[in-house]
Structures are given as C-alpha cells and as structure tokens.
GROMACS .gro file of C-alpha atoms in nm:
model
  413
    1MET     CA    1   4.460   0.386  -1.773
    2SER     CA    2   4.467   0.258  -2.132
    3TYR     CA    3   4.202  -0.005  -2.048
    4PHE     CA    4   3.943   0.261  -1.957
    5GLU     CA    5   4.052   0.482  -2.245
    6ASP     CA    6   3.968   0.194  -2.477
    7ILE     CA    7   3.620   0.185  -2.326
    8MET     CA    8   3.583   0.558  -2.388
    9ASP     CA    9   3.697   0.527  -2.748
   10ASN     CA   10   3.436   0.258  -2.813
   11LEU     CA   11   3.163   0.468  -2.652
   12LYS     CA   12   3.257   0.776  -2.854
   13GLN     CA   13   3.215   0.575  -3.173
   14ASN     CA   14   2.858   0.496  -3.069
   15GLU     CA   15   2.635   0.764  -3.222
   16GLU     CA   16   2.352   0.678  -2.980
   17VAL     CA   17   2.543   0.805  -2.678
   18PRO     CA   18   2.459   1.176  -2.628
   19PRO     CA   19   2.748   1.429  -2.608
   20GLN     CA   20   2.654   1.525  -2.249
   21VAL     CA   21   2.698   1.161  -2.149
   22LEU     CA   22   3.043   1.146  -2.304
   23ALA     CA   23   3.141   1.466  -2.126
   24LYS     CA   24   3.034   1.315  -1.795
   25LEU     CA   25   3.230   0.999  -1.872
   26ASP     CA   26   3.542   1.205  -1.946
   27ALA     CA   27   3.508   1.366  -1.605
   28VAL     CA   28   3.478   1.023  -1.442
   29LEU     CA   29   3.783   0.895  -1.628
   30GLU     CA   30   3.994   1.188  -1.512
   31ASN     CA   31   3.919   1.104  -1.149
   32LEU     CA   32   3.998   0.733  -1.169
   33PRO     CA   33   4.336   0.602  -1.038
   34ASP     CA   34   4.607   0.681  -1.291
   35TYR     CA   35   4.816   0.367  -1.333
   36GLU     CA   36   4.875   0.097  -1.589
   37TYR     CA   37   4.799  -0.265  -1.526
   38GLN     CA   38   5.104  -0.452  -1.399
   39GLU     CA   39   5.151  -0.820  -1.342
   40SER     CA   40   5.297  -0.741  -1.000
   41ALA     CA   41   5.003  -0.527  -0.893
   42PRO     CA   42   4.772  -0.692  -0.639
   43LYS     CA   43   4.487  -0.856  -0.825
   44LYS     CA   44   4.221  -0.728  -0.580
   45VAL     CA   45   4.329  -0.367  -0.630
   46TRP     CA   46   4.309  -0.391  -1.007
   47THR     CA   47   3.980  -0.580  -0.997
   48LYS     CA   48   3.820  -0.317  -0.773
   49ALA     CA   49   3.936  -0.038  -1.002
   50VAL     CA   50   3.788  -0.209  -1.306
   51ALA     CA   51   3.463  -0.282  -1.122
   52ALA     CA   52   3.432   0.075  -0.998
   53ALA     CA   53   3.486   0.217  -1.344
   54ALA     CA   54   3.241  -0.028  -1.501
   55VAL     CA   55   2.970   0.060  -1.247
   56LEU     CA   56   3.023   0.434  -1.293
   57ILE     CA   57   3.028   0.417  -1.671
   58THR     CA   58   2.727   0.184  -1.698
   59GLY     CA   59   2.527   0.390  -1.451
   60ILE     CA   60   2.601   0.716  -1.629
   61VAL     CA   61   2.508   0.578  -1.972
   62ILE     CA   62   2.179   0.438  -1.848
   63CYS     CA   63   2.078   0.730  -1.628
   64TYR     CA   64   2.161   0.999  -1.881
   65SER     CA   65   2.032   0.817  -2.188
   66ASN     CA   66   1.702   0.703  -2.036
   67PRO     CA   67   1.614   0.860  -1.699
   68ALA     CA   68   1.272   0.694  -1.694
   69LEU     CA   69   1.431   0.352  -1.732
   70ALA     CA   70   1.693   0.440  -1.472
   71SER     CA   71   1.419   0.518  -1.221
   72LYS     CA   72   1.258   0.178  -1.280
   73ILE     CA   73   1.561  -0.050  -1.271
   74PRO     CA   74   1.627  -0.058  -0.894
   75LEU     CA   75   1.265  -0.028  -0.786
   76ILE     CA   76   1.002  -0.205  -0.995
   77GLY     CA   77   0.938  -0.547  -0.846
   78ARG     CA   78   1.129  -0.460  -0.528
   79ILE     CA   79   0.929  -0.175  -0.377
   80PHE     CA   80   0.811  -0.369  -0.070
   81ALA     CA   81   1.171  -0.424   0.036
   82LYS     CA   82   1.224  -0.047   0.033
   83ILE     CA   83   0.908   0.072   0.211
   84GLU     CA   84   0.755  -0.221   0.402
   85GLN     CA   85   0.874  -0.109   0.746
   86GLU     CA   86   0.778   0.255   0.697
   87VAL     CA   87   0.410   0.238   0.601
   88PRO     CA   88   0.090   0.178   0.797
   89PHE     CA   89   0.027  -0.197   0.833
   90SER     CA   90   0.402  -0.256   0.810
   91GLY     CA   91   0.558  -0.601   0.784
   92ASN     CA   92   0.784  -0.828   0.580
   93TYR     CA   93   0.574  -0.821   0.263
   94SER     CA   94   0.880  -0.879   0.047
   95GLU     CA   95   0.897  -1.233   0.186
   96LYS     CA   96   0.541  -1.318   0.080
   97ALA     CA   97   0.429  -1.081  -0.197
   98ASP     CA   98   0.401  -1.181  -0.563
   99SER     CA   99   0.597  -0.972  -0.811
  100LEU     CA  100   0.398  -0.842  -1.108
  101VAL     CA  101   0.721  -0.808  -1.304
  102SER     CA  102   0.872  -1.094  -1.502
  103VAL     CA  103   1.247  -1.116  -1.561
  104VAL     CA  104   1.354  -1.221  -1.910
  105PRO     CA  105   1.677  -1.427  -1.890
  106GLU     CA  106   1.971  -1.350  -2.118
  107SER     CA  107   1.938  -1.696  -2.271
  108VAL     CA  108   1.607  -1.611  -2.437
  109PRO     CA  109   1.672  -1.526  -2.806
  110ASN     CA  110   1.619  -1.165  -2.919
  111GLN     CA  111   1.561  -1.050  -2.563
  112ASN     CA  112   1.758  -0.840  -2.320
  113SER     CA  113   1.783  -0.918  -1.951
  114ALA     CA  114   1.538  -0.662  -1.816
  115ASP     CA  115   1.221  -0.618  -1.616
  116THR     CA  116   0.922  -0.686  -1.839
  117ILE     CA  117   0.597  -0.517  -1.743
  118SER     CA  118   0.256  -0.606  -1.883
  119PRO     CA  119   0.069  -0.318  -2.056
  120ASN     CA  120  -0.215  -0.380  -1.808
  121LEU     CA  121   0.020  -0.295  -1.521
  122SER     CA  122   0.181   0.029  -1.641
  123VAL     CA  123  -0.002   0.326  -1.789
  124THR     CA  124   0.114   0.674  -1.888
  125ASP     CA  125  -0.118   0.974  -1.918
  126ALA     CA  126  -0.091   1.348  -1.854
  127GLY     CA  127   0.282   1.315  -1.787
  128ILE     CA  128   0.230   1.058  -1.510
  129THR     CA  129   0.334   0.692  -1.539
  130LEU     CA  130   0.168   0.460  -1.288
  131THR     CA  131   0.320   0.113  -1.260
  132ALA     CA  132   0.192  -0.169  -1.039
  133ALA     CA  133   0.486  -0.368  -0.899
  134GLU     CA  134   0.394  -0.628  -0.634
  135VAL     CA  135   0.078  -0.760  -0.473
  136TYR     CA  136  -0.012  -0.949  -0.157
  137CYS     CA  137  -0.359  -1.063  -0.048
  138ASP     CA  138  -0.455  -1.219   0.283
  139GLY     CA  139  -0.810  -1.293   0.168
  140ILE     CA  140  -0.981  -0.978   0.294
  141SER     CA  141  -0.737  -0.707   0.182
  142VAL     CA  142  -0.512  -0.648  -0.116
  143PHE     CA  143  -0.179  -0.475  -0.053
  144LEU     CA  144  -0.042  -0.331  -0.378
  145THR     CA  145   0.287  -0.151  -0.440
  146ALA     CA  146   0.319   0.103  -0.719
  147GLN     CA  147   0.567   0.347  -0.865
  148VAL     CA  148   0.449   0.689  -0.979
  149TYR     CA  149   0.679   0.870  -1.220
  150ALA     CA  150   0.597   1.238  -1.291
  151GLU     CA  151   0.766   1.403  -1.588
  152GLN     CA  152   0.706   1.748  -1.437
  153GLY     CA  153   0.856   1.652  -1.100
  154GLY     CA  154   0.753   1.815  -0.773
  155PHE     CA  155   0.771   1.520  -0.531
  156LEU     CA  156   1.058   1.659  -0.323
  157HIS     CA  157   0.822   1.909  -0.162
  158ILE     CA  158   0.564   1.655  -0.042
  159PRO     CA  159   0.526   1.700   0.337
  160SER     CA  160   0.601   1.409   0.569
  161HIS     CA  161   0.378   1.282   0.848
  162HIS     CA  162   0.407   1.046   1.142
  163ILE     CA  163   0.234   0.709   1.116
  164ILE     CA  164  -0.028   0.660   1.390
  165ASN     CA  165   0.121   0.527   1.714
  166ARG     CA  166   0.469   0.511   1.560
  167GLU     CA  167   0.774   0.731   1.515
  168ASP     CA  168   0.814   0.637   1.149
  169ILE     CA  169   0.782   0.905   0.882
  170SER     CA  170   0.583   0.851   0.564
  171HIS     CA  171   0.464   1.046   0.258
  172LEU     CA  172   0.152   1.002   0.046
  173LEU     CA  173  -0.017   1.071  -0.285
  174TYR     CA  174  -0.393   1.119  -0.317
  175LEU     CA  175  -0.595   0.904  -0.558
  176GLU     CA  176  -0.926   0.964  -0.732
  177GLY     CA  177  -1.127   0.711  -0.927
  178ASP     CA  178  -1.288   0.373  -0.873
  179TRP     CA  179  -1.187   0.014  -0.810
  180LYS     CA  180  -1.357  -0.324  -0.823
  181LEU     CA  181  -1.293  -0.695  -0.839
  182SER     CA  182  -1.374  -0.892  -1.153
  183GLU     CA  183  -1.686  -1.048  -1.000
  184ASP     CA  184  -1.823  -0.720  -0.861
  185VAL     CA  185  -2.111  -0.559  -1.046
  186MET     CA  186  -2.049  -0.210  -0.911
  187SER     CA  187  -1.723  -0.021  -0.853
  188GLN     CA  188  -1.622   0.143  -0.527
  189PRO     CA  189  -1.493   0.500  -0.508
  190MET     CA  190  -1.134   0.551  -0.394
  191GLU     CA  191  -1.230   0.719  -0.070
  192ASN     CA  192  -0.947   0.740   0.187
  193LEU     CA  193  -0.713   0.542  -0.039
  194PHE     CA  194  -0.359   0.668  -0.082
  195VAL     CA  195  -0.024   0.565  -0.222
  196GLU     CA  196   0.173   0.582   0.101
  197GLY     CA  197   0.548   0.540   0.099
  198LYS     CA  198   0.870   0.717  -0.002
  199ILE     CA  199   1.001   0.991  -0.226
  200ILE     CA  200   1.284   0.851  -0.439
  201ASP     CA  201   1.362   1.173  -0.625
  202ASP     CA  202   1.175   1.476  -0.755
  203HIS     CA  203   1.013   1.265  -1.029
  204THR     CA  204   0.970   0.926  -0.860
  205PHE     CA  205   0.747   0.811  -0.575
  206VAL     CA  206   0.696   0.453  -0.454
  207GLY     CA  207   0.440   0.330  -0.205
  208MET     CA  208   0.166   0.088  -0.103
  209ILE     CA  209  -0.211   0.102  -0.145
  210LYS     CA  210  -0.438  -0.109   0.080
  211PHE     CA  211  -0.775  -0.220  -0.057
  212ASP     CA  212  -1.016  -0.372   0.196
  213LEU     CA  213  -1.246  -0.630   0.039
  214ASP     CA  214  -1.587  -0.744   0.153
  215THR     CA  215  -1.635  -1.001   0.432
  216ASN     CA  216  -1.615  -1.291   0.189
  217VAL     CA  217  -1.261  -1.430   0.186
  218ARG     CA  218  -1.129  -1.422  -0.172
  219THR     CA  219  -0.888  -1.692  -0.286
  220GLN     CA  220  -0.797  -1.528  -0.618
  221ASP     CA  221  -0.931  -1.254  -0.840
  222THR     CA  222  -0.834  -0.951  -1.048
  223LEU     CA  223  -0.828  -0.601  -0.904
  224SER     CA  224  -0.936  -0.339  -1.159
  225LEU     CA  225  -0.833   0.021  -1.104
  226GLN     CA  226  -0.981   0.313  -1.296
  227LEU     CA  227  -0.791   0.618  -1.172
  228SER     CA  228  -0.897   0.966  -1.279
  229GLY     CA  229  -0.671   1.180  -1.063
  230ILE     CA  230  -0.339   1.177  -0.876
  231GLY     CA  231  -0.247   1.458  -0.638
  232TRP     CA  232  -0.005   1.561  -0.367
  233ASP     CA  233   0.055   1.838  -0.116
  234ASP     CA  234   0.343   2.084  -0.139
  235THR     CA  235   0.537   2.243   0.148
  236THR     CA  236   0.624   2.544  -0.071
  237ILE     CA  237   0.258   2.632  -0.131
  238GLU     CA  238   0.066   2.800   0.147
  239SER     CA  239  -0.214   2.575   0.269
  240THR     CA  240  -0.574   2.684   0.229
  241GLU     CA  241  -0.897   2.582   0.397
  242THR     CA  242  -0.994   2.368   0.100
  243LEU     CA  243  -0.933   1.993   0.110
  244SER     CA  244  -0.797   1.977  -0.244
  245ALA     CA  245  -0.435   1.878  -0.310
  246ALA     CA  246  -0.180   2.147  -0.398
  247HIS     CA  247  -0.105   1.957  -0.720
  248GLN     CA  248  -0.383   1.767  -0.897
  249ILE     CA  249  -0.320   1.581  -1.223
  250ASP     CA  250  -0.630   1.458  -1.403
  251GLY     CA  251  -0.608   1.172  -1.648
  252HIS     CA  252  -0.692   0.808  -1.707
  253TRP     CA  253  -0.488   0.524  -1.559
  254ASN     CA  254  -0.656   0.183  -1.585
  255LEU     CA  255  -0.477  -0.119  -1.439
  256GLU     CA  256  -0.565  -0.489  -1.408
  257ILE     CA  257  -0.388  -0.663  -1.119
  258PRO     CA  258  -0.427  -1.042  -1.076
  259PHE     CA  259  -0.376  -1.176  -0.726
  260GLN     CA  260  -0.395  -1.497  -0.527
  261ALA     CA  261  -0.467  -1.504  -0.154
  262ASP     CA  262  -0.214  -1.638   0.093
  263LEU     CA  263  -0.473  -1.819   0.304
  264ALA     CA  264  -0.211  -2.052   0.451
  265SER     CA  265  -0.078  -1.759   0.656
  266THR     CA  266  -0.417  -1.652   0.794
  267LYS     CA  267  -0.642  -1.777   1.072
  268GLU     CA  268  -1.003  -1.713   1.168
  269PHE     CA  269  -1.130  -1.767   1.523
  270GLU     CA  270  -1.490  -1.801   1.632
  271VAL     CA  271  -1.512  -1.613   1.963
  272ASN     CA  272  -1.886  -1.559   2.036
  273GLU     CA  273  -1.831  -1.387   2.370
  274THR     CA  274  -2.154  -1.207   2.470
  275ARG     CA  275  -2.254  -0.968   2.748
  276ASP     CA  276  -2.531  -0.709   2.778
  277GLY     CA  277  -2.624  -0.751   2.413
  278TYR     CA  278  -2.270  -0.698   2.282
  279THR     CA  279  -2.100  -0.991   2.109
  280ILE     CA  280  -1.740  -1.036   2.003
  281ARG     CA  281  -1.829  -1.265   1.716
  282LYS     CA  282  -1.502  -1.358   1.546
  283LEU     CA  283  -1.143  -1.258   1.482
  284PHE     CA  284  -0.938  -1.269   1.160
  285VAL     CA  285  -0.558  -1.274   1.190
  286SER     CA  286  -0.306  -1.238   0.907
  287PRO     CA  287   0.066  -1.152   0.914
  288TYR     CA  288  -0.011  -0.781   0.878
  289GLN     CA  289  -0.355  -0.714   1.024
  290VAL     CA  290  -0.612  -0.828   1.279
  291VAL     CA  291  -0.983  -0.777   1.208
  292SER     CA  292  -1.250  -0.801   1.478
  293TYR     CA  293  -1.622  -0.846   1.418
  294VAL     CA  294  -1.850  -0.719   1.697
  295ASP     CA  295  -2.229  -0.716   1.712
  296ALA     CA  296  -2.394  -0.440   1.915
  297PRO     CA  297  -2.754  -0.406   2.039
  298VAL     CA  298  -2.998  -0.277   1.778
  299THR     CA  299  -3.259  -0.007   1.827
  300TYR     CA  300  -3.562  -0.029   1.599
  301ILE     CA  301  -3.702   0.288   1.441
  302ASN     CA  302  -4.074   0.310   1.370
  303LYS     CA  303  -4.050   0.432   1.013
  304LYS     CA  304  -4.230   0.317   0.699
  305ILE     CA  305  -4.016   0.274   0.390
  306THR     CA  306  -4.203   0.218   0.064
  307ARG     CA  307  -4.061   0.060  -0.245
  308THR     CA  308  -4.094   0.398  -0.417
  309ASP     CA  309  -3.873   0.550  -0.146
  310TYR     CA  310  -3.617   0.278  -0.213
  311GLU     CA  311  -3.621   0.328  -0.590
  312GLN     CA  312  -3.600   0.706  -0.573
  313LYS     CA  313  -3.320   0.708  -0.315
  314LEU     CA  314  -3.104   0.469  -0.518
  315GLY     CA  315  -3.197   0.616  -0.857
  316LEU     CA  316  -3.369   0.300  -0.979
  317ALA     CA  317  -3.643   0.251  -1.235
  318GLN     CA  318  -3.982   0.130  -1.119
  319GLY     CA  319  -3.961  -0.236  -1.024
  320GLU     CA  320  -3.578  -0.238  -1.049
  321GLU     CA  321  -3.363  -0.397  -0.778
  322ALA     CA  322  -3.013  -0.274  -0.695
  323SER     CA  323  -2.747  -0.543  -0.735
  324ASP     CA  324  -2.572  -0.454  -0.410
  325MET     CA  325  -2.873  -0.373  -0.190
  326SER     CA  326  -3.215  -0.533  -0.199
  327TYR     CA  327  -3.532  -0.353  -0.093
  328GLU     CA  328  -3.543  -0.562   0.227
  329ASP     CA  329  -3.183  -0.473   0.313
  330TYR     CA  330  -3.255  -0.105   0.254
  331VAL     CA  331  -3.558  -0.116   0.483
  332ALA     CA  332  -3.355  -0.288   0.755
  333MET     CA  333  -3.080  -0.026   0.726
  334GLN     CA  334  -3.326   0.261   0.752
  335THR     CA  335  -3.530   0.122   1.042
  336THR     CA  336  -3.255  -0.009   1.269
  337LYS     CA  337  -2.964   0.154   1.447
  338ARG     CA  338  -2.674  -0.023   1.611
  339GLN     CA  339  -2.546   0.111   1.941
  340GLU     CA  340  -2.208   0.271   1.897
  341CYS     CA  341  -1.909   0.098   2.053
  342GLU     CA  342  -1.533   0.088   2.013
  343THR     CA  343  -1.307  -0.217   2.002
  344VAL     CA  344  -0.953  -0.215   2.140
  345ILE     CA  345  -0.702  -0.501   2.101
  346CYS     CA  346  -0.365  -0.562   2.261
  347ASN     CA  347  -0.120  -0.852   2.254
  348GLN     CA  348   0.008  -1.068   2.541
  349ALA     CA  349   0.250  -0.791   2.644
  350GLY     CA  350  -0.025  -0.530   2.658
  351GLU     CA  351   0.098  -0.357   2.340
  352LEU     CA  352  -0.192  -0.184   2.167
  353LEU     CA  353  -0.259  -0.260   1.801
  354ALA     CA  354  -0.319   0.061   1.607
  355PHE     CA  355  -0.658   0.053   1.439
  356GLY     CA  356  -0.670   0.157   1.078
  357ASP     CA  357  -1.043   0.147   1.009
  358MET     CA  358  -1.356   0.117   1.218
  359ALA     CA  359  -1.709   0.066   1.084
  360VAL     CA  360  -1.974   0.144   1.345
  361SER     CA  361  -2.260   0.009   1.134
  362THR     CA  362  -2.106  -0.335   1.077
  363GLY     CA  363  -1.892  -0.369   1.389
  364LYS     CA  364  -1.582  -0.448   1.180
  365THR     CA  365  -1.256  -0.296   1.304
  366THR     CA  366  -0.915  -0.337   1.140
  367PHE     CA  367  -0.588  -0.327   1.335
  368ALA     CA  368  -0.226  -0.314   1.218
  369VAL     CA  369   0.016  -0.580   1.343
  370ASP     CA  370   0.320  -0.361   1.264
  371GLY     CA  371   0.565  -0.640   1.339
  372LYS     CA  372   0.444  -0.703   1.695
  373SER     CA  373   0.470  -1.054   1.840
  374LEU     CA  374   0.122  -1.207   1.861
  375THR     CA  375   0.056  -1.520   2.065
  376THR     CA  376  -0.251  -1.411   2.263
  377LEU     CA  377  -0.493  -1.129   2.182
  378TYR     CA  378  -0.700  -0.942   2.442
  379ILE     CA  379  -1.015  -0.783   2.302
  380TYR     CA  380  -1.208  -0.508   2.481
  381VAL     CA  381  -1.535  -0.348   2.367
  382PHE     CA  382  -1.622  -0.008   2.514
  383THR     CA  383  -1.922   0.221   2.490
  384ASP     CA  384  -1.736   0.507   2.662
  385TYR     CA  385  -1.371   0.438   2.586
  386GLU     CA  386  -1.113   0.641   2.773
  387ASP     CA  387  -0.740   0.645   2.720
  388TYR     CA  388  -0.611   0.353   2.925
  389GLN     CA  389  -0.268   0.365   2.762
  390LEU     CA  390   0.032   0.370   2.997
  391PRO     CA  391   0.342   0.588   2.944
  392ASN     CA  392   0.535   0.289   2.802
  393GLY     CA  393   0.283   0.244   2.522
  394THR     CA  394   0.097  -0.054   2.670
  395ILE     CA  395  -0.261  -0.059   2.796
  396ASP     CA  396  -0.376  -0.089   3.158
  397MET     CA  397  -0.527  -0.432   3.101
  398ASP     CA  398  -0.691  -0.460   3.446
  399THR     CA  399  -0.868  -0.124   3.416
  400ALA     CA  400  -0.969  -0.197   3.057
  401ALA     CA  401  -1.121  -0.532   3.158
  402GLN     CA  402  -1.324  -0.362   3.432
  403LYS     CA  403  -1.455  -0.083   3.209
  404ALA     CA  404  -1.530  -0.286   2.895
  405VAL     CA  405  -1.885  -0.404   2.825
  406VAL     CA  406  -1.748  -0.734   2.696
  407THR     CA  407  -1.399  -0.885   2.676
  408ALA     CA  408  -1.236  -1.191   2.524
  409VAL     CA  409  -0.899  -1.361   2.529
  410VAL     CA  410  -0.795  -1.550   2.216
  411ASP     CA  411  -0.490  -1.777   2.192
  412ILE     CA  412  -0.390  -1.750   1.827
  413GLN     CA  413  -0.097  -1.993   1.820
   0.00000   0.00000   0.00000
C-alpha cells in the first residue's frame, strides 16, 4: 500500500492537520486492502481501492478539521431535495426553487471550488448559525429552506410528529421575531411559523418555512427576517403545562432573501358560484397549494366607533392614520361579522386536500397539494361540517354535495 502511505507522509508534513485527524487516518490505512499495485491486477479493482481511500481520507480531513464546514457541504443549496417529500405542503420544490448559494468554479483565480454564501443569508449569534439555502415563490407564498447549526447541540432529542392527513414524520424548530417584504411598512410577527424538516445530527437541522403573503400576487421582492429566538422541544425533558419550548436561544438573526415568483406555474380561476348568500369567489392553484376565497353573509352590528376609539385602540396620535388600516376599515371590521363557514376541497378522485390555514374573517383557506394529481377540483362550503371522509381517505362526494350550502366544480387543466 505504498501509494496510500505516500499520501499519509504528505499529510503528516502538513502542520495544519490536527494530530487526532492523523490518528484517524492511520486507522483507516490499516483497514485498507494490503496489496501493491500490479500491472496484472484488474484495473477496476485498483481504481475502486484508490477511490475508496481518497473518499475516506478527504472526508476525515474535512470533517475533523472543520465540522461546521462539513455540515454545510452536502446540504446548503440542496435542502429541498432532502426534505421536500416529508414536510407539510410537500412537492418537487428542488425542480423549481432558486438556490441562494453560488458555486465558484475552479477556473476563477484565487478562489476555491466551494459554496459561497452572501453575508445577508447566513448569520451567527448565541452559538446558532442560521443559513438560508433555497427559495420558491408562487406569488402568494414564499417557501424558504434553511439550515440551523447549533454549537451546543441538542437536536437529536427533538420529538417527531405526524403530518396532518399523512403518515410522514417531521420535526420542527420554533421561531420568534418578525418578517416583512421590502415594500411593507409594518412587519408581521412570526406567529405559527416553524422550521419544519429533518434532524441531520445533534448540531444540524434543515427544514422549510412557509410565509403566506397578502392577497396581492407578488412577482418579485425581498423577504426580510428579523429573528429574536429559536427554540425546540426535548424528549428527555418532562413536559410542563407552559407553551414555551424546552430549549430557547435568544439572539439576533437578520436575513435578506430575494425571490422571484414562478407565475408561469400558477393559475387563478374566477368561480363566482353563489347560493344563500355564500359565494365561492375564486380559486388559486400552484404546484404545491390551492387557495380558495369564499364570501359569507355579513351581520351588521349597531355600534358607534369614534375616531378617538380608533386612535386609542391602535396606539395612534390624534389625527394619525395607520398605514395598514384606515379609520373606515376599522369601523367596518368592528361593526360587521361574517357568518362562519368551512371550505373543503377534493380532487377528481375524491381525495381530500389537507388544509393548512383557514381565515374565517376573510374566507381564505389554504390547502396542500402534497403531490396529488389535480385535474378537477370539487369545492364544498359548509356551515355545519361533519366528517364525510370514507375509510379509504376519500370524501363521500354525493353526501357532501347535499349538505354543503354552496358547491362548485372547477376544471383546472
């Protein structure tokens, strides 16, 4: 094995290689096939031996010398490919998402071939490194992948959970802070936003965060994140009645993520099906989600709202107008009440789409496609929804149509 011994001799002369790395390499060398290269030896056998040794030696040097870099190499820029089928709103994001990582070719002078990450996309604080990796936008939501690297470790004890209406297992990290788009005046709190995905090792977690935008379809923008806390649960710590995470790391992680919407892959359908005051207004369909917009009857409340009430409630100065809610909009919100209803959608085979978010006040409901074939969508609006799901996971479409207050059938091809 003189060829590999030569490699070892060269490595031992390199003062930057730690002694523990050399010890590990010696152990690897001892376990490699013990034969000299011979002209008569089959070329494939020799080639495989060389390749195996090279992979082992290179991997050991990198992983032992720079564990943080080792955790990034196989993941950053390729997280969707690893988690896309095992998260809510699953799908083939890796085929459509934009990588936030640029690869520097070997031909560029004074550069190494490596993943290059913008400072605006990777931040370290309080022992936690948060790195944005890929982004996809369908115009009304931004799907962002990220890697979280924790120096202190602890990820191996994060409990798993089943994804709604699926057998897949997922894990999650809690987020605290705010987010906004570049054109927004006010930020939104990170309520019910998680990094949901996979544990790579005790220090590394990768996952996806879904940000739902307003009703205006965005073509391109920049997503600004101002995180103040990252937390996770722990199976080794007895749960309490409090809602706080078992581990909570406070810090500051500010990221700027540019994105461009893939509007070519989305469709919007005007439905306008009305009955008894309920209207299925429109439907938005992208590769990964379906969004329905339903108007319900409105009850008017006899209540006087003064401008002083408006200013005091929103913490405004006298004569000041809130950027995101005018006085007239506030009055309308306080003096009207929409009738509650629930929207259910299935495809042509009767397979129910799992809903991820439902807003009673606006009538907007979001559903996950989860890789289902969609050619025709059946929409049902209920005021007293019961479980019409059959044992095989489909819905009793005839019963649903009879019980719904309004229905619609939309051919989306």
